XYZ file of C-alpha atoms in Angstrom:
778
model
C -38.367 2.474 -6.161
C -34.867 3.429 -7.258
C -33.392 6.839 -6.619
C -32.085 8.072 -9.961
C -30.968 11.447 -8.739
C -27.438 12.554 -9.413
C -26.443 12.112 -5.771
C -23.150 10.214 -5.823
C -22.108 7.685 -3.243
C -20.021 8.987 -0.376
C -16.696 7.992 -1.850
C -17.446 6.634 -5.337
C -18.268 7.764 -8.851
C -21.323 9.868 -9.605
C -24.202 8.986 -11.897
C -22.934 7.807 -15.322
C -19.389 7.757 -13.984
C -17.140 4.928 -15.209
C -15.181 2.724 -12.821
C -12.663 -0.100 -13.320
C -12.334 -2.982 -10.922
C -12.624 -6.713 -10.220
C -15.877 -8.654 -10.131
C -16.726 -10.393 -6.890
C -19.478 -12.861 -7.703
C -22.263 -14.030 -5.420
C -23.720 -17.526 -5.241
C -27.199 -16.119 -6.031
C -26.061 -14.887 -9.452
C -25.488 -11.169 -8.952
C -22.142 -9.594 -8.133
C -20.213 -6.533 -6.997
C -17.490 -4.591 -8.751
C -14.612 -3.991 -6.316
C -13.141 -0.711 -7.695
C -9.371 -0.427 -8.107
C -9.387 2.999 -6.435
C -10.914 1.713 -3.200
C -14.238 3.529 -3.610
C -17.689 2.128 -2.865
C -18.484 -1.317 -4.301
C -20.931 -1.256 -7.224
C -23.835 -3.701 -7.405
C -24.277 -5.649 -10.649
C -27.533 -7.505 -11.264
C -27.643 -11.121 -12.424
C -28.540 -9.857 -15.901
C -25.277 -7.851 -15.983
C -23.149 -10.792 -14.779
C -24.379 -13.339 -17.347
C -21.388 -12.748 -19.651
C -18.740 -12.390 -16.929
C -17.365 -14.508 -14.100
C -15.966 -14.017 -10.632
C -12.435 -12.633 -10.858
C -12.845 -10.839 -14.215
C -11.654 -7.236 -14.482
C -14.365 -4.911 -15.824
C -15.179 -1.331 -16.701
C -18.596 -0.405 -15.318
C -20.849 2.656 -15.611
C -22.939 3.754 -12.629
C -26.555 3.909 -13.864
C -28.535 4.503 -10.661
C -28.442 4.671 -6.870
C -30.766 2.777 -4.579
C -32.667 4.439 -1.732
C -29.616 4.102 0.543
C -27.338 5.801 -1.966
C -25.592 2.606 -3.033
C -24.518 2.550 -6.687
C -25.725 0.053 -9.271
C -23.822 -0.461 -12.508
C -23.856 -1.701 -16.078
C -20.923 -3.573 -17.608
C -19.299 -1.576 -20.427
C -16.172 -3.596 -21.135
C -14.402 -6.765 -20.036
C -10.810 -5.661 -19.457
C -9.296 -9.019 -18.495
C -10.615 -12.533 -18.053
C -9.776 -14.663 -15.051
C -6.826 -16.880 -16.013
C -6.547 -19.218 -13.046
C -7.915 -22.781 -13.259
C -11.387 -23.442 -11.888
C -11.945 -26.331 -9.471
C -15.177 -28.305 -9.524
C -16.895 -31.673 -9.888
C -17.345 -33.249 -13.296
C -20.971 -34.213 -13.899
C -22.804 -36.021 -16.703
C -26.391 -34.802 -17.066
C -28.598 -36.023 -19.920
C -25.533 -36.859 -21.992
C -23.921 -33.439 -21.424
C -20.624 -33.089 -19.558
C -20.284 -30.091 -17.284
C -18.340 -28.923 -14.232
C -20.054 -27.436 -11.184
C -17.486 -24.982 -9.716
C -16.426 -25.498 -6.130
C -16.427 -21.716 -5.674
C -20.110 -20.814 -5.848
C -19.192 -17.220 -6.689
C -18.548 -18.379 -10.265
C -22.296 -18.238 -10.744
C -22.702 -20.809 -13.538
C -21.636 -24.287 -14.598
C -18.997 -24.828 -17.307
C -19.735 -27.033 -20.306
C -17.057 -29.621 -21.190
C -16.867 -31.141 -24.706
C -16.600 -34.918 -24.774
C -13.021 -34.682 -26.054
C -12.132 -32.276 -23.232
C -12.707 -34.501 -20.193
C -9.230 -36.134 -20.466
C -9.289 -39.356 -18.433
C -11.740 -38.064 -15.813
C -14.959 -39.839 -14.878
C -18.270 -38.479 -13.654
C -18.209 -37.361 -10.026
C -14.480 -36.688 -9.847
C -12.964 -33.393 -8.760
C -11.099 -31.712 -11.617
C -9.310 -28.487 -12.495
C -10.362 -26.878 -15.769
C -9.344 -23.925 -17.875
C -11.804 -21.934 -19.972
C -11.629 -22.262 -23.731
C -14.679 -20.071 -24.374
C -15.857 -17.391 -21.935
C -19.558 -16.957 -21.154
C -21.753 -14.663 -23.232
C -25.261 -13.281 -22.924
C -26.586 -16.313 -24.783
C -24.196 -19.170 -23.938
C -22.521 -20.862 -21.005
C -18.733 -20.923 -20.620
C -16.854 -23.855 -22.136
C -13.679 -25.422 -20.757
C -11.428 -28.453 -20.735
C -9.997 -30.606 -17.940
C -6.332 -29.899 -17.202
C -5.941 -31.891 -13.949
C -7.824 -34.715 -12.270
C -7.630 -34.418 -8.481
C -9.545 -37.589 -7.619
C -12.762 -38.664 -5.929
C -14.551 -36.294 -3.577
C -14.277 -38.830 -0.726
C -10.528 -39.383 -1.111
C -8.597 -38.569 2.116
C -7.229 -35.041 1.962
C -9.313 -34.044 -1.083
C -10.733 -31.053 0.793
C -7.184 -29.700 1.168
C -6.371 -30.282 -2.511
C -9.494 -28.305 -3.377
C -8.747 -25.461 -0.942
C -5.154 -24.831 -2.070
C -6.370 -24.457 -5.669
C -9.552 -22.624 -4.807
C -7.602 -19.937 -2.924
C -4.518 -20.029 -5.191
C -2.223 -21.180 -2.381
C 1.220 -22.066 -3.839
C 1.728 -25.718 -2.905
C 4.534 -26.869 -5.199
C 8.096 -25.601 -4.898
C 9.839 -24.639 -8.115
C 12.468 -27.053 -9.506
C 15.129 -24.394 -8.821
C 14.115 -24.198 -5.162
C 14.171 -27.985 -4.746
C 17.589 -28.147 -6.409
C 18.979 -25.442 -4.137
C 17.495 -27.140 -1.076
C 19.063 -30.480 -2.054
C 22.511 -28.880 -2.179
C 22.311 -27.638 1.414
C 24.460 -29.568 3.924
C 22.937 -32.081 6.293
C 24.853 -30.704 9.312
C 26.559 -27.510 10.390
C 29.993 -26.831 8.926
C 32.937 -25.110 10.574
C 32.417 -22.057 8.356
C 28.860 -21.688 9.688
C 30.129 -21.130 13.233
C 32.323 -18.113 12.485
C 31.527 -14.890 14.366
C 28.887 -16.594 16.487
C 28.524 -16.848 20.246
C 28.738 -20.470 21.387
C 25.746 -21.193 23.655
C 25.718 -24.960 23.288
C 26.360 -25.401 27.001
C 23.378 -23.225 27.968
C 20.321 -25.427 28.706
C 17.947 -23.816 26.227
C 14.757 -25.819 25.675
C 11.857 -25.766 23.224
C 8.244 -25.775 24.455
C 5.576 -26.486 21.811
C 2.392 -28.414 21.192
C 2.291 -32.181 20.917
C 1.755 -32.058 17.151
C 4.493 -29.491 16.369
C 7.066 -30.516 13.778
C 9.176 -27.377 13.361
C 10.731 -25.714 16.387
C 11.775 -22.136 15.730
C 12.217 -20.836 19.306
C 14.093 -21.969 22.416
C 14.163 -20.271 25.829
C 16.323 -20.111 28.944
C 16.112 -18.066 32.142
C 18.334 -17.547 35.184
C 18.201 -15.160 38.155
C 20.120 -11.914 37.770
C 21.545 -9.553 40.397
C 23.747 -6.482 39.988
C 25.078 -3.959 42.488
C 25.057 -3.960 46.278
C 23.022 -2.487 49.066
C 20.175 -0.154 48.167
C 21.383 0.132 44.591
C 21.210 -3.617 44.036
C 19.085 -4.655 41.057
C 17.417 -8.046 40.950
C 15.651 -9.720 38.112
C 16.196 -12.365 35.463
C 18.264 -12.900 32.381
C 15.955 -14.209 29.674
C 17.335 -15.707 26.468
C 15.076 -16.228 23.452
C 16.907 -18.073 20.648
C 15.226 -18.049 17.224
C 16.179 -20.225 14.245
C 18.533 -18.307 11.931
C 16.704 -18.883 8.647
C 18.394 -15.862 7.045
C 21.713 -17.759 7.071
C 20.329 -20.206 4.488
C 17.688 -18.149 2.633
C 19.432 -15.290 0.820
C 17.799 -12.454 -1.163
C 17.452 -13.101 -4.872
C 17.825 -16.876 -4.641
C 15.106 -19.394 -5.621
C 14.478 -20.314 -1.966
C 13.757 -16.676 -1.195
C 11.510 -16.212 -4.240
C 9.286 -19.159 -3.274
C 9.222 -18.096 0.387
C 8.135 -14.577 -0.571
C 5.455 -15.877 -2.916
C 3.957 -17.953 -0.096
C 4.693 -15.399 2.676
C 3.424 -17.845 5.311
C 2.924 -21.522 6.052
C -0.671 -22.720 5.795
C -1.928 -25.058 8.513
C -4.659 -27.626 7.880
C -5.784 -30.553 10.048
C -3.130 -33.272 9.552
C -1.219 -31.312 6.901
C 0.914 -28.196 6.507
C 1.807 -26.315 3.323
C 5.201 -24.969 4.486
C 6.827 -21.693 3.495
C 10.189 -23.452 3.211
C 11.112 -26.942 1.960
C 11.062 -29.673 4.572
C 14.842 -29.950 4.628
C 14.910 -26.461 6.132
C 11.630 -26.244 8.038
C 11.950 -29.619 9.789
C 15.701 -30.076 9.459
C 18.494 -27.505 9.270
C 16.479 -24.595 10.711
C 14.368 -26.481 13.234
C 15.799 -26.360 16.775
C 15.578 -30.109 17.259
C 16.829 -31.447 20.612
C 20.497 -32.338 20.949
C 21.294 -30.940 17.475
C 23.661 -28.011 16.867
C 21.678 -25.200 15.259
C 22.296 -21.612 14.155
C 20.150 -18.987 15.833
C 19.583 -15.295 16.415
C 19.413 -14.574 20.132
C 17.555 -11.816 21.952
C 19.342 -11.605 25.325
C 17.242 -9.587 27.802
C 17.501 -8.382 31.388
C 14.051 -8.340 32.975
C 13.669 -6.430 36.239
C 11.559 -7.637 39.125
C 8.652 -5.417 38.015
C 8.586 -7.067 34.586
C 10.171 -4.303 32.490
C 12.984 -5.100 30.065
C 15.841 -2.924 31.325
C 18.401 -3.961 28.710
C 18.732 -6.226 25.690
C 21.109 -7.209 22.935
C 20.928 -9.247 19.720
C 23.667 -11.536 18.441
C 24.074 -14.598 16.188
C 24.818 -17.799 18.087
C 25.081 -21.556 17.844
C 22.928 -23.512 20.292
C 21.920 -27.059 21.118
C 18.456 -27.550 22.553
C 18.661 -29.590 25.769
C 15.062 -30.857 25.608
C 11.863 -30.802 23.613
C 8.995 -30.051 26.022
C 5.274 -29.979 25.354
C 2.912 -27.464 26.928
C 1.119 -30.230 28.790
C 4.362 -31.585 30.221
C 5.607 -28.170 31.409
C 2.230 -27.373 32.996
C 2.364 -30.673 34.881
C 5.909 -29.954 36.127
C 5.001 -26.434 37.270
C 1.928 -27.797 39.021
C 3.875 -30.532 40.863
C 7.662 -30.316 41.006
C 7.766 -33.716 42.742
C 5.570 -35.505 40.249
C 6.572 -38.163 37.686
C 6.990 -35.598 34.865
C 9.398 -33.568 36.996
C 11.346 -36.701 37.984
C 12.090 -37.405 34.307
C 13.514 -33.899 33.777
C 15.011 -33.298 37.200
C 18.064 -31.357 35.990
C 15.909 -28.909 33.988
C 13.177 -28.277 36.563
C 14.997 -25.294 38.213
C 15.281 -23.562 34.824
C 11.571 -24.080 34.183
C 10.797 -22.542 37.558
C 12.912 -19.500 36.666
C 10.993 -19.207 33.396
C 7.762 -19.282 35.368
C 9.031 -16.548 37.684
C 9.949 -14.208 34.830
C 6.608 -14.991 33.202
C 4.735 -13.822 36.305
C 6.757 -10.599 36.337
C 6.081 -9.996 32.623
C 2.399 -10.772 33.156
C 2.190 -8.218 35.967
C 3.737 -5.600 33.694
C 1.238 -6.553 30.981
C -1.629 -5.892 33.381
C -0.146 -2.516 34.400
C 0.269 -1.630 30.732
C -3.402 -2.349 30.144
C -2.951 -4.860 27.336
C -6.113 -6.663 26.269
C -6.344 -10.331 27.192
C -9.554 -12.083 26.191
C -10.158 -15.624 27.329
C -11.599 -17.205 24.197
C -12.235 -20.883 23.572
C -10.138 -22.313 20.756
C -10.871 -25.750 19.367
C -8.736 -28.518 17.966
C -9.931 -30.936 15.291
C -8.848 -34.525 15.860
C -8.968 -36.587 12.652
C -8.918 -40.321 12.057
C -6.642 -42.175 9.638
C -8.893 -41.238 6.701
C -8.658 -37.533 7.437
C -12.234 -37.273 8.744
C -13.150 -35.618 12.023
C -13.085 -38.016 14.930
C -13.862 -35.350 17.530
C -13.543 -31.638 18.189
C -12.081 -30.713 21.550
C -11.464 -27.367 23.259
C -7.838 -26.284 23.288
C -7.138 -25.092 26.816
C -4.369 -22.580 27.496
C -2.252 -23.190 30.564
C 0.703 -21.403 32.167
C 3.114 -23.069 29.731
C 1.326 -21.454 26.777
C 1.312 -18.076 28.474
C 4.949 -18.421 29.532
C 6.133 -18.859 25.943
C 3.751 -16.148 24.743
C 5.161 -13.548 27.139
C 8.756 -14.482 26.263
C 8.019 -14.095 22.536
C 6.245 -10.764 23.107
C 9.278 -9.449 24.948
C 11.620 -10.475 22.112
C 9.315 -8.966 19.469
C 9.143 -5.615 21.236
C 12.932 -5.547 21.656
C 13.378 -6.120 17.910
C 10.974 -3.268 17.137
C 12.791 -0.962 19.538
C 16.195 -1.932 18.112
C 15.099 -1.202 14.537
C 13.400 2.071 15.444
C 16.335 3.322 17.510
C 18.561 2.738 14.466
C 16.039 4.532 12.208
C 15.833 1.697 9.708
C 12.904 0.655 7.513
C 11.227 -2.643 8.370
C 7.880 -4.400 8.605
C 5.916 -3.609 11.753
C 2.949 -5.563 13.036
C 0.333 -2.819 13.392
C -2.991 -3.215 15.146
C -5.184 -0.140 15.300
C -8.059 0.514 17.667
C -11.733 0.885 16.738
C -12.885 3.323 14.105
C -15.398 5.986 15.269
C -18.224 4.060 13.594
C -17.307 0.774 15.274
C -16.835 2.540 18.607
C -20.355 3.997 18.435
C -21.813 0.615 17.496
C -20.017 -1.011 20.432
C -21.199 1.667 22.863
C -24.789 1.184 21.735
C -24.460 -2.569 22.221
C -23.039 -2.174 25.731
C -25.786 0.290 26.719
C -28.447 -2.115 25.449
C -27.070 -4.735 27.862
C -27.113 -2.295 30.774
C -23.331 -2.196 31.082
C -22.481 1.139 32.654
C -18.813 1.229 31.673
C -18.466 3.520 28.670
C -15.705 4.285 26.196
C -13.989 7.606 25.687
C -13.835 9.325 22.308
C -10.304 7.997 21.901
C -10.416 4.661 23.756
C -7.290 3.037 25.129
C -6.475 -0.656 25.472
C -6.909 -0.302 29.242
C -10.576 0.646 28.777
C -11.157 -2.506 26.730
C -9.365 -4.618 29.308
C -11.468 -3.116 32.095
C -14.609 -3.945 30.135
C -13.417 -7.517 29.626
C -12.589 -7.907 33.325
C -15.909 -6.407 34.454
C -17.966 -8.749 32.269
C -15.975 -11.976 32.552
C -18.414 -13.535 35.052
C -21.565 -12.770 33.050
C -23.423 -15.541 31.262
C -22.955 -13.706 27.969
C -19.260 -12.907 28.565
C -18.161 -14.857 25.497
C -20.439 -12.814 23.230
C -19.436 -9.488 24.824
C -15.752 -10.278 24.346
C -16.456 -11.265 20.746
C -18.093 -7.874 20.154
C -15.078 -6.150 21.733
C -12.789 -8.026 19.346
C -14.942 -7.231 16.313
C -14.861 -3.529 17.102
C -11.092 -3.416 16.598
C -9.357 -3.429 13.241
C -7.449 -6.354 11.793
C -3.703 -6.485 12.425
C -1.557 -5.961 9.324
C 2.069 -5.767 8.236
C 3.179 -2.306 7.184
C 6.331 -0.246 6.885
C 4.754 2.625 8.854
C 4.682 2.012 12.594
C 1.377 2.899 14.259
C 1.696 0.758 17.385
C -0.180 -2.328 18.510
C -3.476 -1.420 20.188
C -4.359 -4.859 21.554
C -0.986 -5.428 23.203
C -0.585 -1.754 24.201
C 2.870 -1.482 22.613
C 4.124 1.684 20.900
C 6.023 -0.477 18.399
C 5.834 -4.181 17.636
C 7.327 -6.543 15.055
C 7.306 -10.261 14.347
C 10.759 -11.707 15.009
C 10.131 -15.127 16.515
C 8.839 -17.345 13.639
C 11.018 -17.000 10.516
C 10.448 -20.658 9.544
C 6.764 -20.010 8.864
C 6.433 -16.221 8.344
C 8.273 -14.140 5.758
C 7.979 -10.835 7.726
C 10.004 -12.430 10.546
C 12.718 -13.387 8.039
C 12.899 -9.766 6.842
C 13.201 -8.511 10.429
C 16.116 -10.925 10.975
C 17.870 -9.559 7.887
C 17.437 -5.974 9.078
C 18.809 -6.794 12.541
C 21.764 -8.663 11.071
C 22.578 -5.748 8.782
C 22.444 -3.303 11.688
C 24.706 -5.514 13.805
C 27.216 -5.467 10.935
C 26.973 -1.689 10.628
C 25.175 -1.878 7.284
C 21.706 -1.118 5.867
C 19.381 -3.713 4.408
C 17.745 -2.772 1.104
C 14.767 -4.679 -0.256
C 15.334 -6.595 -3.458
C 13.670 -4.582 -6.251
C 12.679 -7.868 -7.927
C 10.139 -8.350 -5.126
C 8.027 -5.637 -6.697
C 7.327 -7.885 -9.697
C 4.496 -9.769 -8.025
C 0.736 -9.754 -8.692
C -0.979 -6.937 -6.874
C -2.941 -8.051 -3.827
C -6.724 -7.908 -4.434
C -8.697 -5.035 -3.029
C -10.773 -6.097 -0.015
C -14.376 -4.889 0.395
C -14.523 -1.921 2.748
C -10.749 -1.409 2.746
C -8.448 0.961 0.873
C -6.683 -0.498 -2.159
C -3.235 -2.057 -1.637
C -0.241 -0.101 -2.927
C 0.628 -0.655 -6.562
C 4.075 -2.302 -6.970
C 4.690 -0.241 -10.103
C 4.434 2.957 -8.033
C 7.052 1.908 -5.434
C 9.840 4.340 -6.269
C 11.595 4.591 -2.899
C 12.477 2.343 0.016
C 9.500 3.312 2.199
C 7.036 2.523 -0.588
C 8.727 -0.818 -1.280
C 8.244 -1.836 2.349
C 4.575 -0.866 2.053
C 4.182 -3.100 -1.006
C 5.840 -6.041 0.751
C 3.695 -5.477 3.843
C 0.496 -5.493 1.772
C 1.621 -8.685 0.022
C 2.348 -10.474 3.315
C -0.933 -9.286 4.888
C -2.956 -10.456 1.872
C -1.318 -13.890 1.881
C -1.874 -14.212 5.617
C -5.600 -13.633 5.056
C -5.552 -16.073 2.137
C -4.029 -18.766 4.370
C -6.684 -18.140 7.033
C -9.493 -18.377 4.484
C -8.152 -21.634 3.057
C -7.805 -23.141 6.552
C -11.338 -22.088 7.496
C -12.697 -23.536 4.249
C -11.146 -26.949 4.973
C -12.396 -26.924 8.556
C -15.901 -25.986 7.369
C -15.880 -28.880 4.866
C -14.757 -31.337 7.517
C -17.413 -30.104 9.947
C -20.128 -30.430 7.304
C -19.008 -33.974 6.589
C -18.965 -34.644 10.332
C -22.518 -33.321 10.801
C -23.922 -35.113 7.756
C -23.979 -38.282 9.840
C -25.982 -36.471 12.550
C -28.990 -35.328 10.530
C -32.107 -35.271 12.703
C -30.219 -35.262 16.020
C -30.992 -32.601 18.630
C -28.300 -30.631 20.472
C -28.102 -27.810 22.978
C -26.278 -24.696 21.866
C -25.662 -20.991 22.290
C -26.546 -18.201 19.872
C -23.118 -16.984 18.764
C -24.257 -14.291 16.325
C -27.487 -12.667 15.179
C -28.069 -11.375 11.658
C -31.011 -10.016 9.707
C -31.539 -13.475 8.145
C -31.278 -15.684 11.220
C -29.271 -16.977 14.156
C -25.887 -18.645 14.187
C -25.793 -21.291 16.899
C -22.723 -23.064 18.253
C -23.347 -26.543 19.635
C -22.122 -27.158 23.165
C -20.918 -30.715 22.704
C -19.504 -30.613 19.184
C -18.235 -27.001 18.866
C -19.858 -26.759 15.435
C -21.714 -23.677 14.229
C -24.802 -23.623 12.022
C -27.615 -21.326 10.932
C -31.196 -21.207 12.125
C -32.815 -19.314 9.274
C -35.316 -16.622 10.197
C -38.092 -18.636 8.542
C -37.590 -21.332 11.189
C -38.315 -18.961 14.089
C -42.088 -19.038 13.811
C -44.976 -17.615 11.844
C -44.414 -13.937 12.547
C -42.250 -11.068 11.347
C -38.909 -10.694 13.117
C -37.062 -7.378 13.042
C -33.269 -7.203 13.390
C -31.971 -4.759 16.013
C -28.387 -3.927 15.020
C -27.633 -2.130 18.304
C -28.845 -4.881 20.600
C -27.744 -7.612 18.207
C -31.074 -9.388 18.455
C -34.127 -10.462 16.480
C -37.467 -9.419 17.952
C -40.906 -10.698 16.974
C -43.310 -7.838 16.250
C -46.425 -9.710 17.387
C -45.237 -11.660 20.420
C -42.137 -9.674 21.380
C -40.097 -12.892 21.342
C -36.381 -12.039 21.357
C -33.333 -13.941 20.196
C -30.006 -12.354 21.151
C -26.376 -13.416 21.298
C -25.759 -15.643 24.289
C -29.275 -17.129 24.285
C -29.511 -20.820 25.091
C -31.454 -22.873 22.536
C -32.059 -26.417 21.415
C -31.679 -27.162 17.728
C -32.057 -30.065 15.371
C -29.665 -30.675 12.482
C -32.010 -30.302 9.495
C -29.728 -29.866 6.448
C -26.050 -30.089 5.510
C -24.785 -28.531 2.277
C -21.316 -29.970 1.726
C -20.614 -27.939 -1.405
C -21.794 -24.690 0.146
C -20.034 -25.396 3.489
C -23.299 -24.752 5.289
C -25.103 -26.424 8.186
C -28.765 -25.583 8.817
C -30.511 -26.060 12.132
C -34.166 -26.142 13.063
C -35.170 -24.576 16.355
C -36.673 -27.035 18.835
C -39.033 -25.389 21.319
C -38.390 -26.228 24.956
C -42.054 -26.920 25.622
C -43.161 -29.605 28.067
C -46.580 -29.797 26.418
C -45.019 -30.338 23.007
C -42.819 -33.070 24.363
C -45.721 -34.878 26.024
C -47.844 -34.597 22.892
C -44.937 -35.850 20.843
C -44.540 -38.884 23.064
C -48.251 -39.729 23.116
C -48.749 -39.118 19.395
C -45.823 -41.256 18.334
C -46.919 -43.946 20.793
C -50.466 -44.079 19.392
C -49.282 -43.935 15.797
C -47.022 -46.929 16.205
C -49.348 -48.854 18.493
C -46.862 -48.545 21.345
C -47.855 -49.070 24.979
C -48.414 -46.074 27.252
C -46.018 -45.240 30.064
C -48.146 -47.220 32.527
C -48.311 -50.386 30.421
C -44.725 -49.991 29.313
C -43.600 -50.366 32.884
C -45.233 -53.796 33.011
C -44.011 -54.906 29.613
C -40.701 -56.757 29.303
C -37.763 -54.652 28.141
C -37.048 -54.983 24.415
C -34.207 -53.737 22.329
C -35.272 -51.091 19.850
C -33.402 -50.186 16.680
C -32.330 -46.550 16.576
C -34.495 -44.270 14.441
C -33.290 -43.080 11.105
C -33.033 -39.380 10.314
C -36.189 -39.582 8.139
C -38.178 -41.233 10.947
C -36.981 -38.621 13.414
C -38.025 -35.787 11.113
C -41.455 -37.438 10.611
C -41.864 -37.613 14.388
C -41.012 -33.932 14.735
C -43.518 -32.964 12.026
C -46.218 -35.046 13.733
C -45.430 -33.373 17.060
C -45.811 -29.966 15.393
C -49.229 -30.953 14.029
C -50.298 -32.178 17.480
C -49.187 -28.930 19.122
C -51.216 -26.873 16.612
C -54.243 -29.081 17.209
C -53.926 -28.735 21.001
C -53.690 -24.950 20.689
C -56.918 -24.892 18.651
C -58.590 -26.959 21.379
C -57.342 -24.557 24.057
C -58.683 -21.571 22.081
C -62.021 -23.328 21.670
C -62.209 -23.833 25.438
C -61.309 -20.239 26.269
C -63.469 -18.599 23.575
C -66.432 -20.905 22.847
C -68.431 -18.256 20.940
C -65.507 -17.391 18.705
C -64.741 -21.078 18.177
C -68.377 -21.759 17.229
C -68.332 -18.906 14.713
C -65.122 -20.254 13.136
C -66.604 -23.756 12.975
C -69.733 -22.376 11.295
C -67.633 -20.574 8.723
C -65.679 -23.743 7.960
C -68.919 -25.731 7.596
C -70.436 -23.108 5.288
C -67.261 -23.100 3.198
C -67.362 -26.879 2.844
C -71.047 -26.781 1.899
C -70.508 -24.162 -0.792
C -67.649 -26.156 -2.260
C -69.804 -29.302 -2.337
C -72.666 -27.414 -4.043
C -70.297 -25.975 -6.642
C -68.887 -29.441 -7.359
C -72.392 -30.853 -7.913
C -73.286 -27.992 -10.252
C -70.113 -28.560 -12.270
C -70.945 -32.271 -12.563
C -74.481 -31.539 -13.832
C -73.099 -29.065 -16.359
C -70.644 -31.655 -17.767
C -73.490 -34.134 -18.146
């Protein structure tokens, strides 16, 4: 029963209040209005969303509140229709052409007139634009504007994702023309007022599949003073590609880079922020090539603190291109074959390892959080399909580069703050009070005695991570610790970095692939020249970032009247595009994993419960590193209640519990490629069920028993199909139920006899009724 009292939501409009916002559709047909003012989202029923589509801007009136105080609305006015193309598959059903949208939030199919299909054929993936919006009594109508190809074409999932998430993937003609005019090599004019470091053996260390190299490092021992006042440590140089030398404010290159804000990484393909001539050529620190760079030159003391630093433009020449695997092998065995190939550079790598250990020790003293999580890497074949998924292991080479980059990023933040200049900071805030309470309840439910203070510090989180690292459910505990913290963002207001325990932090080290880093370079360059860097006012003329559910609205570009507000607008734009890139990457990976698992229908795998929700369990497979859902209806014939504190489902009748970290066996039962969803069926680890399954399938097929099979000659047997496997599982389920009835009959003979009598009486009454009906018809 709905609560129609005039009690408003905590931070939204009251009853009959009017709100403007953007519709966020749901695949089940209903939707939510995301208000422009950041207030509570408003539920819209499927009846209210019949004439609108995901992405439309609406004016809504709040008509009631549910029993939890959540508002429900009625659409008053459609302020603006979604203008972006819609991606989907062209279908021909009963002579009618229509497009099923790739984004299920659209809620309904789009009709296509016969003269509007262009040269597309049924089954192809197309982009369409609406010619008639939906109404209460009619479906939307559109026409094909682009044919992407067949759904099975290599790379089609990426083509879909970049359009589905509005990722800019084509450079403007002006940008391509400007890029073509850039020189192939450095000119004499480029070297003016730069420190020449081409004789310093700087090296790049990246992954095997890296194509752009934006950082190079070098380290040497350092000693100053004599006697008791002597200071020992290391001189650490971090050289970063000087993208700001080529990408100037107000130029086409800069406009496209700002629109993208970040490179987007997919398996086997990258949508770069900058044209390839820059990202893989002029700006990339390729080995043995003269390159322009911005250098952070640091003195690191023996205890790992940065005692001094300076920034300056330089020209460098990388002396080698190392991979993480190669450096780890050299550090592990300085007399091995890898070290023999790079003999002249081995001492410098050892110095880098020494400064890394000092920086790591300082990190531990600082209390920075360091979770050991398992990252995976998708290995694709020549057709772009998953060949295998492997864990990506971090070694000392990864950590070495990470600590060097962290040091350079903190120095850039300190340099900008000490000069009292506006910039973009990378801000990561700790848990909100609500998330802190939820986390404390979860830890108490697991019997973990370490609590959190009212204002927790990073050290407390690190202590929790260290204390639980040897538990069987350590991965799930660390995941809950991560979820309790807020998402890192770019903002012009420094609030520190909670996870890294830094009072101020920026991104300085990746200007080839991140626009915030390019802005930080420009600020530092301006300060070195004794000037101030002012944001280009034209950057305010960009579409406003969408409001995210549960988050305050982004700043409005039209309201940015001073420098501080402009930096806030740019920070919100970069943060939104970073999230967009992550969502597009995850969507492609989910599609590839669904395609990968479609060939494994009916197979059984061991896995771990990675998350528990009110509607089921998410299970990650041990061997394949793929996650799927065991819906709550697959858990058995009883009612399961979700415990939010303990993060578990508990059966009310049997007390059966399913919690994060539980080990289960599952069978791949369904793969929805369009919905990016994999469904599992729980397989009970029951010896009796297995034995019944074996005997039942053996009798059904006329197969020999185990005793006779031992005497029979070995024969090759064709592997079972997915349908046969599912039939076997169903038969095993029927056998288990039958055996349980037999057990009950043996334990409770009187009760079993009564039930048998009831069944016999029921059959007799049905037979009598059938005879009476027959006589009546005659």
